[in-house]
């Protein structure tokens, strides 16, 4: 800060009707910083200009007329980007401790033309740990960091254009960020006299005419150049030097353009720019060649600055003088905002501006005092106030006054509430302070006031007016706060109510131990015996705060108890110098000391206890409690893992993800509240996925949810670190109902499926029904009879006995064949399927809507003649053809998709059965489990990610009742609202008509086949315009999102098809993830500006693609190895090029020219090579290199435009929650998942049975893995930012305490369970046994011993041995 400015601030002179009462030492938010950066003119500082607008806050203000916010005659800068000197972040890059960003810019005001560099550096000590912006710090809060060299550099810069004009340093006040921000201002490079040489028409005319007069013949017909021509010519010379410094072009001294435009009168300017004389000729400057990072060479910086200033001067000239040169300046505002994290901050709703004599809100000092700007939302005003209070506690009264003034001016209830809360917490405004001094008859600001005088005055006033004691104490408290005097505040309060007040009253510091504290108590009481009660209260408060049993014992008995050891002494006692060592090292040291000096065990244990408490170490506390070390994570605080039960690593990842989704978890745990009713009216309107679902699908789906419920309850209450998903849950999750039927039908026909047994070498697939009593005529018929197998039919008293329904491990049904001759009477016999066709016919009953049509069976057809045939064009409807294969007695009442028959058919009269159905043979439990496990492993290998997720969501929707029905008949429910969004496509035909289509989506599919990219580039591919074939013609189509789901799922399509090899392969290109993405750019909008920006971006991408193709043509020139051998005779060149078969075009041309030159030198007589040919190769190589450089610049510019096109749209943030990872090939490998815990701000890795903390998320999750087969993200989940706390919860544990000793559960009566069981078998009437578990937790606080019989309680939700029936 300049000394004269300091003096001005410290003076008492009134300015603009207000007074400067103090200097503010707070900071400013990054948006306010950028506003001030635009107003900052370092050459206009001093008393006449009030204060330094960049480094300081406005002085405190009390008047009614607002001071000027900008010094008079100062430039309101309009900054344009100087890309060559900038280091810009990738789009939405999250900085870390190694990050530095630089935005170099120049003012496009021709009268200013100054240059600035804004640098944001996270590389300092402690910086970049958790950079802003973030949840509790939505913006950087920058505090000025004065450096002694600043003023010196400013003074040196006045007369030296090459030096920095001004350097200022700032630092983010957030302790976890500490970003260092530096601004560097340079004065214009071109002096006023040089600008006149280039733009003053009279001077240009004077030197041009002089050149013409010296050689009139040579310059005959030439006109005097315009200022635009002169500036353009000089700019061209400079740009050529920057682009190709390796090949400087000599400027002939008699060059006409040179002589007329510049010539000898401009020699000083040219020499300053680095041009050198060579006789009468001139040589251009020699800067460093262009590179990926900004050059630090002063000549490079000088030339780039001057080139930008010349562009600004061209822009200032009249259009007719621009020499047809168009200068485009890319404004730097967005880049400034990007590197400071000042984009997309929360803004207040628009309000009307004040008019007349009232000042604009953005200029009000109250906003400046808080380091805020006018469009801040109230939440950001509160944030700015809190930061100022933390950074500058001495000026809290003024900041509170600013908050009160803004709240009143805006009429904001939230800010007014905030101000009231601040006041109620003890803070006072400056107005309150002045009134307090006045109340005590004290002069505010007097240098003669001290604490004794103020306290004496207060006591005198109380004795004079005891009725005013409350008012006087309040005034004294405010004065004490203003003076930061705890003594005055203590006198004012006459009480001790807090730990801090207790320490202050006893005159001790927090690190004083309990023993010394009692000594201070004695001293205070001896000085003033009447304060005994207050002193005891102070000791009591300290005892409660420290949880000190020693002080409590002293208060009760007067004898000090055992004093807890100080933390520092505890570490010293154990001989541990480094307090950051892990718990295992501390324990090892402790055990050694105990073994060496057992007599000191009590003291050592006290030291270990103190360390355990200070670190809150679960490991140390566990050791002290039990003498053993438990897991590093408490069971109630850490998620459980899921054991792999056979190729189910992806299933485990998926189940872990679904468990963390709170609404879904609550739905599953309270499934009975959402369960779909099974009555006919409800089933009739059930549509999921744009189709009706059958009753059988709903029943299967509800079994799935009950299995999922059982797992979730186990994950919540299990005391173990791992739980095992049931095989049945895995089967229902991995296999859809249609896939299950297809696999089983296929396995049945192929004979590979395990059966229930064999009779005469034929597999047994199900039980034979009891023979039905039918009329004789019917019994003699050879027609095939089929019966309904629904449960309603089984319980009907008037229908014929049906086939016994087959459970999930049996086939669907078979045709009936006569039993062997020896079976007779009441003997049970089995159904044999010799042809394997019964399952196809049975499918008609259960899934007729998904089957192809049948050929009608005539009354003469035998069962073996029933074949599936496609319908002819003239055939009746599919439904009628299917019905025609069924007997007239078939009952359709229980089918979901009822078929209305045209003809009425009389039902066949049947009699009651003469015997009960036979008891089918059962598989052994081991065989049954093995069969299910084989199915699970098979389906895990066959189903891909999308099929499994679709199956889960479909079953969840099938299982629950709808909340509503949309216009298409689709069910709307909790699952639909949680995971489903809507996308809208727009297709334009040749006539310009636009067709739209809106549909539900569960995920966004992105592609990384063409190369590495970030998440935005990948998402763009899903929504960019593309050509689709419609009716033989190509029509443009693009897609938008019309409705976003709260849980946004993104599928990375890594499996691609190689048409040459006719095989699939996995794409391993890196996908750069972002912690937060903003979905605004993809939303459906009627705003024409949004569409214009999209179209502009599509245009840029098309141009970028063409440039990249051209660049690849020049940089990836394919040269066959055999051709290289023929091309060169140099062994060195041969070896180099034989290894690198893809060369850049400049290298190819240069190598070819060198080779031909070598041939010419070796074979001078036999082979004559034209020198012009060699020269053309040399020139071609240079031209190709220049073209590549130009392409790189254009590609970089377009890429920047594309990446920043929508950066201002940031109202729909989504935060990364889950990342599914796969390592391996297309059909093999391993899955795991990373899940972020928003509550604890940590990532966890869920790898089957192990759940661990991710110590370095940046390296493990976000960065590309350097491996031939890297682990790659397959599936991403983002959650809506403002709903994340309601949507996801990573830890949900409620572990009941284990019993003191195991209890044996006595046998009891069993309950009836209708559903087929996997692990529980009924043993007569003795109850249920679990033959798998050695000791299983049954949910009532007891353990079940092996072999014991367990009595089932249907209310035990977390029992592992109980399957949930449909009527739970």
XYZ file of N, CA and C in Angstrom, residues 434-528:
285
model
N -21.565 3.790 19.206
C -21.601 5.229 19.487
C -22.625 5.540 20.577
N -23.764 4.871 20.519
C -24.788 5.109 21.538
C -24.332 4.614 22.908
N -23.538 3.515 22.929
C -23.047 2.998 24.211
C -22.081 3.982 24.858
N -21.146 4.527 24.097
C -20.219 5.533 24.649
C -20.996 6.744 25.156
N -21.983 7.143 24.406
C -22.783 8.297 24.803
C -23.522 8.025 26.103
N -24.013 6.774 26.249
C -24.750 6.408 27.469
C -23.854 6.505 28.694
N -22.551 6.198 28.534
C -21.611 6.233 29.654
C -20.910 7.585 29.775
N -21.354 8.564 28.961
C -20.728 9.888 28.974
C -19.246 9.816 28.632
N -18.929 8.958 27.683
C -17.561 8.805 27.226
C -17.442 9.317 25.801
N -16.262 9.838 25.468
C -16.016 10.355 24.121
C -15.518 9.214 23.237
N -16.305 8.908 22.219
C -15.942 7.792 21.319
C -14.671 8.155 20.550
N -13.688 7.263 20.561
C -12.464 7.457 19.820
C -11.394 8.215 20.554
N -11.649 8.585 21.788
C -10.654 9.354 22.547
C -9.449 8.482 22.851
N -8.264 9.050 22.694
C -7.022 8.322 22.948
C -6.711 8.231 24.428
N -7.438 8.948 25.292
C -7.129 8.986 26.714
C -7.927 7.969 27.519
N -8.763 7.206 26.864
C -9.584 6.241 27.579
C -8.807 4.945 27.778
N -8.852 4.419 29.021
C -8.313 3.086 29.266
C -9.352 2.286 30.052
N -9.075 0.992 30.287
C -10.078 0.121 30.895
C -10.439 0.585 32.305
N -9.442 1.001 33.082
C -9.720 1.431 34.463
C -10.634 2.646 34.495
N -10.362 3.598 33.602
C -11.185 4.811 33.576
C -12.617 4.477 33.176
N -12.762 3.586 32.191
C -14.107 3.234 31.721
C -14.872 2.497 32.808
N -14.201 1.543 33.496
C -14.875 0.793 34.553
C -15.240 1.721 35.713
N -14.335 2.639 36.044
C -14.636 3.595 37.119
C -15.824 4.464 36.770
N -15.886 4.941 35.546
C -17.022 5.751 35.104
C -18.311 4.958 35.204
N -18.268 3.705 34.801
C -19.448 2.834 34.855
C -19.930 2.665 36.293
N -19.021 2.376 37.192
C -19.420 2.179 38.582
C -19.986 3.463 39.184
N -19.428 4.597 38.780
C -19.963 5.877 39.268
C -21.358 6.118 38.749
N -21.599 5.776 37.497
C -22.935 5.976 36.928
C -23.954 5.072 37.600
N -23.552 3.853 37.966
C -24.485 2.943 38.641
C -24.858 3.478 40.022
N -23.866 3.985 40.729
C -24.167 4.530 42.067
C -25.068 5.753 41.984
N -24.955 6.509 40.878
C -25.812 7.689 40.699
C -27.216 7.301 40.244
N -27.315 6.279 39.438
C -28.628 5.881 38.920
C -28.791 4.378 38.921
N -29.032 3.752 40.084
C -29.125 2.294 40.156
C -30.245 1.705 39.298
N -31.282 2.498 39.016
C -32.370 1.968 38.201
C -31.946 1.761 36.745
N -30.860 2.398 36.366
C -30.385 2.275 34.975
C -29.289 1.203 34.837
N -29.170 0.358 35.862
C -28.070 -0.598 35.861
C -28.090 -1.508 34.627
N -29.267 -2.008 34.251
C -29.335 -2.931 33.106
C -28.881 -2.240 31.827
N -29.336 -1.004 31.634
C -28.953 -0.266 30.431
C -27.465 0.047 30.431
N -26.929 0.415 31.605
C -25.513 0.749 31.709
C -24.630 -0.487 31.500
N -25.063 -1.636 32.038
C -24.284 -2.850 31.832
C -24.257 -3.234 30.347
N -25.386 -3.058 29.684
C -25.411 -3.345 28.249
C -24.451 -2.420 27.505
N -24.455 -1.136 27.860
C -23.560 -0.184 27.202
C -22.102 -0.528 27.487
N -21.802 -0.911 28.728
C -20.426 -1.273 29.079
C -19.978 -2.530 28.316
N -20.895 -3.486 28.170
C -20.550 -4.699 27.419
C -20.193 -4.358 25.970
N -20.955 -3.438 25.376
C -20.686 -3.044 23.988
C -19.341 -2.338 23.894
N -19.044 -1.468 24.883
C -17.750 -0.784 24.886
C -16.622 -1.798 25.018
N -16.812 -2.808 25.869
C -15.798 -3.845 26.017
C -15.573 -4.615 24.727
N -16.649 -4.899 24.025
C -16.513 -5.574 22.732
C -15.758 -4.705 21.741
N -16.078 -3.390 21.740
C -15.428 -2.486 20.808
C -13.929 -2.402 21.084
N -13.545 -2.455 22.329
C -12.143 -2.336 22.711
C -11.457 -3.694 22.806
N -12.218 -4.770 22.542
C -11.694 -6.133 22.651
C -11.124 -6.384 24.038
N -11.847 -5.899 25.062
C -11.399 -6.009 26.450
C -12.264 -7.028 27.180
N -11.710 -8.194 27.461
C -12.460 -9.212 28.209
C -12.717 -8.757 29.637
N -11.831 -7.917 30.169
C -12.004 -7.423 31.533
C -13.250 -6.560 31.639
N -13.421 -5.630 30.714
C -14.605 -4.764 30.719
C -15.864 -5.609 30.525
N -15.804 -6.579 29.609
C -16.966 -7.430 29.373
C -17.311 -8.241 30.614
N -16.305 -8.688 31.326
C -16.560 -9.466 32.538
C -17.246 -8.616 33.595
N -16.762 -7.376 33.746
C -17.395 -6.468 34.704
C -18.838 -6.194 34.297
N -19.057 -6.069 33.018
C -20.405 -5.775 32.540
C -21.349 -6.953 32.777
N -20.874 -8.144 32.604
C -21.754 -9.309 32.733
C -21.980 -9.698 34.185
N -20.936 -9.503 35.048
C -21.009 -9.894 36.448
C -21.436 -11.357 36.584
N -21.015 -12.177 35.635
C -21.367 -13.591 35.664
C -20.357 -14.353 34.822
N -20.322 -15.650 35.048
C -19.477 -16.540 34.270
C -20.382 -17.630 33.711
N -20.544 -17.650 32.412
C -21.492 -18.601 31.807
C -20.858 -19.515 30.767
N -19.650 -19.199 30.335
C -19.022 -20.026 29.296
C -17.635 -20.455 29.746
N -17.111 -21.439 29.064
C -15.765 -21.945 29.343
C -14.732 -20.838 29.163
N -14.874 -20.050 28.088
C -13.927 -18.981 27.824
C -13.988 -17.921 28.918
N -15.214 -17.576 29.374
C -15.350 -16.602 30.449
C -14.743 -17.120 31.743
N -14.892 -18.411 31.979
C -14.326 -19.002 33.191
C -12.809 -18.911 33.181
N -12.199 -19.219 32.039
C -10.746 -19.099 31.931
C -10.308 -17.654 32.140
N -11.044 -16.733 31.519
C -10.691 -15.324 31.635
C -10.819 -14.840 33.081
N -11.880 -15.257 33.752
C -12.112 -14.802 35.130
C -11.000 -15.286 36.054
N -10.509 -16.514 35.810
C -9.455 -17.078 36.646
C -8.056 -16.677 36.160
N -8.004 -15.927 35.055
C -6.706 -15.502 34.496
C -5.812 -16.680 34.131
N -6.389 -17.676 33.454
C -5.612 -18.838 33.023
C -5.849 -19.056 31.530
N -4.971 -19.837 30.951
C -5.079 -20.179 29.521
C -5.593 -21.613 29.380
N -6.079 -21.973 28.208
C -6.656 -23.314 28.044
C -5.685 -24.454 28.298
N -4.383 -24.237 28.163
C -3.434 -25.335 28.322
C -3.013 -25.555 29.776
N -3.554 -24.774 30.698
C -3.231 -24.943 32.118
C -3.890 -26.221 32.624
N -3.138 -27.055 33.366
C -3.721 -28.304 33.854
C -4.570 -28.042 35.090
N -5.269 -29.088 35.530
C -6.249 -28.939 36.608
C -5.595 -28.533 37.931
N -4.377 -29.030 38.188
C -3.720 -28.708 39.453
C -3.419 -27.228 39.585
N -2.864 -26.625 38.531
C -2.540 -25.202 38.577
C -3.815 -24.360 38.625
N -4.890 -24.896 38.022
C -6.160 -24.176 38.013
C -6.658 -23.961 39.438
N -6.518 -24.969 40.280
C -6.964 -24.836 41.672
C -6.115 -23.801 42.404
N -4.844 -23.711 42.060
C -3.989 -22.687 42.677
C -4.477 -21.293 42.327
N -4.856 -21.074 41.072
C -5.364 -19.764 40.651
C -6.691 -19.454 41.337
N -7.494 -20.494 41.560
C -8.753 -20.298 42.299
C -8.470 -19.736 43.690
N -7.497 -20.311 44.354
C -7.170 -19.865 45.722
C -6.706 -18.419 45.728
N -5.903 -18.053 44.732
C -5.411 -16.670 44.655
C -6.568 -15.701 44.470
N -7.501 -16.019 43.558
C -8.629 -15.119 43.291
C -9.513 -14.966 44.527
N -9.774 -16.051 45.218
C -10.661 -15.986 46.380
C -9.987 -15.260 47.528
N -8.681 -15.459 47.707
C -7.959 -14.733 48.766
C -7.989 -13.235 48.525
N -7.920 -12.809 47.245
C -7.975 -11.386 46.922
C -9.358 -10.818 47.199
N -10.398 -11.589 46.938
C -11.763 -11.105 47.101
C -12.634 -12.260 47.605
